[in-house]
XYZ file of C-alpha atoms in Angstrom:
299
model
C -29.099 -5.994 10.356
C -26.151 -8.012 12.357
C -23.678 -10.375 10.688
C -23.906 -13.923 11.924
C -21.382 -16.604 12.107
C -20.945 -16.534 8.167
C -19.147 -13.424 8.392
C -16.634 -14.562 10.671
C -15.954 -17.783 8.905
C -15.368 -15.046 5.475
C -12.935 -13.635 7.472
C -11.349 -16.655 8.644
C -11.105 -17.681 5.164
C -9.477 -14.926 3.772
C -7.084 -14.355 6.426
C -5.481 -18.100 6.903
C -6.179 -19.776 3.650
C -5.627 -16.823 1.423
C -3.270 -14.819 4.127
C -4.864 -11.210 3.069
C -2.725 -8.863 4.976
C -4.127 -6.857 8.305
C -5.025 -3.862 6.458
C -7.102 -6.147 3.511
C -8.710 -7.665 6.261
C -9.853 -4.265 7.809
C -11.280 -2.789 4.847
C -12.892 -5.817 3.610
C -14.661 -6.480 7.139
C -15.549 -2.532 7.106
C -17.152 -3.222 3.480
C -19.274 -5.917 4.464
C -20.497 -4.719 7.438
C -21.846 -1.317 6.012
C -23.202 -3.700 3.626
C -25.112 -5.276 6.295
C -26.126 -2.065 7.889
C -27.346 -0.831 4.547
C -29.566 -4.022 4.155
C -30.904 -3.577 7.433
C -32.431 -0.010 6.851
C -34.068 -1.654 4.174
C -37.913 -2.533 4.859
C -37.656 -4.638 1.699
C -35.400 -6.589 2.341
C -35.881 -10.188 3.960
C -33.227 -10.605 6.187
C -31.448 -13.480 4.584
C -28.019 -12.714 3.442
C -27.735 -15.731 1.263
C -30.463 -14.589 -1.557
C -29.931 -10.929 -1.528
C -31.409 -9.722 -4.869
C -29.555 -8.453 -7.725
C -31.685 -5.415 -7.568
C -30.224 -4.501 -4.009
C -26.616 -4.784 -5.362
C -27.692 -2.612 -7.969
C -29.082 0.039 -5.617
C -26.285 -0.100 -3.351
C -23.784 0.695 -5.893
C -25.798 3.791 -6.723
C -25.732 4.684 -3.110
C -22.190 4.180 -2.868
C -21.474 6.057 -6.246
C -22.835 9.231 -4.519
C -20.781 9.269 -1.607
C -17.417 7.976 -2.239
C -14.544 8.104 -4.892
C -14.538 5.966 -7.875
C -11.684 3.915 -6.316
C -13.261 3.281 -3.097
C -16.232 2.062 -4.561
C -14.576 -0.486 -6.836
C -12.338 -1.467 -3.484
C -16.125 -2.087 -1.612
C -17.659 -3.653 -4.244
C -14.577 -5.976 -4.773
C -14.799 -6.847 -1.043
C -18.260 -7.798 -1.400
C -18.014 -9.860 -4.487
C -15.791 -12.008 -2.733
C -17.894 -12.046 0.302
C -20.716 -13.147 -1.470
C -18.627 -15.333 -3.700
C -17.834 -17.220 -0.321
C -21.320 -17.491 0.679
C -22.030 -19.177 -2.538
C -18.998 -21.947 -2.626
C -19.117 -22.571 1.325
C -22.432 -21.839 2.481
C -24.783 -22.713 -0.457
C -26.130 -19.106 -1.433
C -28.075 -19.008 -4.469
C -25.976 -16.493 -6.404
C -23.425 -13.758 -6.140
C -25.653 -10.767 -6.483
C -22.811 -8.564 -7.408
C -21.355 -10.681 -10.032
C -20.668 -9.205 -13.528
C -22.427 -5.988 -12.213
C -21.166 -2.562 -14.163
C -19.117 -0.350 -12.235
C -18.344 3.600 -13.367
C -15.022 3.458 -15.148
C -11.665 4.570 -13.019
C -10.203 7.402 -13.827
C -6.326 6.933 -14.882
C -4.610 9.853 -13.333
C -0.720 9.755 -13.553
C 0.882 9.196 -10.411
C 2.431 12.169 -8.535
C 5.923 11.894 -7.894
C 9.509 13.659 -6.803
C 11.939 14.701 -9.264
C 15.483 13.813 -8.318
C 16.388 16.888 -6.575
C 13.619 17.027 -4.212
C 14.110 13.229 -3.338
C 17.556 14.401 -2.224
C 16.375 16.950 -0.222
C 13.698 14.771 1.498
C 16.569 12.006 2.040
C 18.348 14.633 3.838
C 15.973 15.966 5.944
C 16.369 13.514 9.419
C 19.684 14.744 9.449
C 18.729 18.363 9.266
C 16.319 17.305 11.999
C 19.121 15.930 14.241
C 21.036 18.727 13.760
C 18.650 21.127 14.857
C 17.876 19.145 17.995
C 14.486 18.034 16.777
C 15.025 14.344 17.095
C 17.549 11.550 18.579
C 20.149 9.894 16.433
C 18.215 7.012 16.815
C 14.929 8.324 15.261
C 17.253 10.137 12.577
C 19.043 6.740 11.731
C 15.859 4.959 11.455
C 13.834 7.259 9.403
C 16.451 7.999 7.078
C 16.827 4.378 6.604
C 12.846 4.310 6.123
C 12.717 6.610 3.348
C 16.134 5.132 1.604
C 13.920 2.062 1.513
C 10.882 3.506 0.239
C 12.338 5.471 -2.453
C 15.740 3.204 -3.199
C 14.235 0.087 -3.245
C 10.450 1.033 -3.993
C 9.051 -1.158 -1.145
C 5.200 -0.885 0.106
C 5.039 0.648 3.275
C 3.776 -2.559 4.783
C 6.590 -4.285 3.300
C 8.957 -1.946 4.991
C 7.205 -2.491 8.457
C 7.462 -6.451 7.787
C 11.146 -6.183 7.072
C 13.180 -8.864 9.204
C 17.121 -9.104 9.434
C 16.531 -12.506 8.260
C 15.123 -10.951 4.843
C 18.350 -8.878 4.040
C 21.345 -10.185 1.987
C 24.210 -7.657 3.119
C 26.566 -8.912 0.820
C 24.477 -8.436 -2.547
C 22.488 -5.185 -0.948
C 18.967 -7.138 -1.960
C 15.785 -7.609 0.505
C 13.704 -10.373 0.304
C 10.047 -8.936 0.428
C 6.679 -10.540 1.236
C 4.460 -8.404 -1.137
C 0.809 -8.556 -2.444
C -1.063 -11.888 -2.861
C 2.142 -13.299 -0.679
C 4.522 -12.993 -3.389
C 8.107 -12.889 -2.813
C 10.330 -10.777 -4.612
C 13.999 -9.775 -4.094
C 14.634 -5.526 -3.974
C 18.063 -4.301 -4.229
C 18.603 -1.360 -2.627
C 21.182 1.368 -2.546
C 24.982 1.882 -0.800
C 23.323 4.647 1.605
C 20.413 2.248 2.475
C 23.232 -0.324 3.118
C 25.688 2.100 5.080
C 22.813 2.881 7.000
C 21.553 -0.022 7.913
C 24.817 -1.299 9.060
C 24.886 1.577 11.340
C 21.373 0.663 12.842
C 22.167 -2.679 13.446
C 25.427 -1.925 15.118
C 24.339 0.751 17.493
C 20.583 0.025 17.893
C 20.126 -3.481 17.257
C 22.203 -5.459 19.515
C 20.504 -8.709 20.842
C 17.784 -8.718 18.361
C 17.373 -12.046 16.593
C 17.458 -12.569 12.886
C 13.801 -12.970 12.964
C 13.288 -9.587 14.655
C 11.858 -6.559 12.698
C 14.513 -4.567 11.523
C 12.727 -0.984 11.863
C 11.337 -0.377 15.618
C 10.246 2.058 17.926
C 12.179 3.573 21.044
C 9.576 1.205 23.240
C 11.301 -1.722 20.996
C 7.826 -2.360 19.470
C 7.739 -2.940 15.761
C 7.475 0.346 13.513
C 3.859 1.093 12.160
C 2.412 3.107 9.071
C 0.842 5.823 10.930
C 4.219 6.782 12.362
C 6.130 6.490 9.085
C 3.519 8.720 7.536
C 3.293 11.333 10.365
C 7.446 11.458 10.220
C 7.186 11.916 6.483
C 4.955 14.830 6.621
C 7.487 16.256 8.843
C 10.611 15.852 7.063
C 9.122 17.381 4.046
C 8.051 20.448 5.699
C 11.523 20.717 6.455
C 12.526 20.333 2.976
C 9.850 22.712 1.534
C 8.303 19.999 -0.595
C 4.570 19.288 -1.238
C 2.656 17.795 1.629
C 0.587 15.644 -0.403
C 3.677 13.307 -0.919
C 2.961 9.727 0.663
C 4.880 6.508 0.928
C 3.366 5.168 -1.798
C 4.280 8.234 -3.963
C 8.151 7.765 -3.169
C 7.514 4.485 -4.662
C 6.136 6.005 -7.766
C 8.862 8.332 -7.774
C 11.558 5.178 -7.766
C 9.541 3.589 -10.558
C 9.350 7.067 -12.915
C 13.017 7.907 -12.155
C 14.161 3.868 -13.107
C 11.905 4.166 -16.583
C 13.681 7.895 -17.329
C 16.871 6.143 -16.953
C 16.139 3.318 -19.197
C 15.001 0.399 -17.008
C 12.995 -1.935 -19.008
C 9.519 -2.623 -17.937
C 9.918 -6.372 -17.019
C 12.589 -5.454 -14.667
C 10.454 -2.820 -13.143
C 7.793 -4.959 -12.833
C 9.800 -7.458 -10.671
C 10.872 -4.844 -8.439
C 7.690 -3.521 -7.886
C 6.162 -6.629 -7.105
C 3.137 -5.869 -9.754
C 1.179 -9.302 -11.227
C 0.124 -7.781 -14.395
C 2.818 -5.581 -16.748
C -0.023 -3.316 -17.590
C 0.052 -1.973 -13.918
C 3.459 -0.815 -14.949
C 3.268 0.482 -18.084
C 1.818 3.831 -16.951
C 5.385 4.730 -15.889
C 5.889 4.730 -19.552
C 3.266 7.210 -19.641
C 4.376 9.100 -16.792
C 7.983 9.323 -18.505
C 6.700 10.441 -21.759
C 4.857 12.997 -20.020
C 7.632 14.396 -18.344
C 9.635 14.522 -21.645
C 6.369 17.036 -23.440
C 6.930 19.131 -20.243
C 10.595 19.399 -20.688
C 10.073 19.820 -24.555
C 7.243 22.417 -23.813
C 10.022 24.732 -22.017
C 11.925 25.205 -25.035
C 9.445 25.104 -27.915
């Protein structure tokens, strides 16, 4: 079953009016198109996307439950709820078949993070690569700056890629970040990041305007998440650290270390850009788990 004009209208709505990120748009688009395909393969479906029976939505959830993780399932159904809510509000659909349907409970695993010694090794890895002649000075400065912002300021990878010179206050060492839901927050960053940023700007950013992206490839193109992820893997190997560490786990490391140092949750919530304090509270559980492990070494 092919998507019609209503699908394009939906993407236009969430892209322009709600200003969802490119990443979210891509995932929502994929989820909705998969839903269309599944409906099209069902001989009992009438073909009317505006009046999908609730039982079809229940069956689809059961189908996805056997194929994807619970996190992915929740994300896909969230997209479909949003899509059918749009059809009801803007296109006159009778109901949202996914409204209020129960989903399997999410597992609340504690985030994976690096300890301070491991972080120190990782932050020095680009310079080790440079000394060994594996990368140029341009890459060493840029990648070291990426790591400093991901860990030292707790930025999401999409936020890092979108940083512009106009977002930086050099005198206060803060970055103005546009986060999820188009929410703006101020993120302090450390002395190392500030010094690297000054070197980067002086040596490699001549002629770049205030509205230009800070981080870029040698071609001058804006840096992209996949490049950062790939380089991080290389540096983890260089530092002898777990290869499953991702940019987002550096953000977890940032948050965990702040909690360990006594930063209050409200301040941490602001720095991370969490809309709900309950999201931030997981780091108190993480800190407690760390204390128990340390206690267990002695008793």
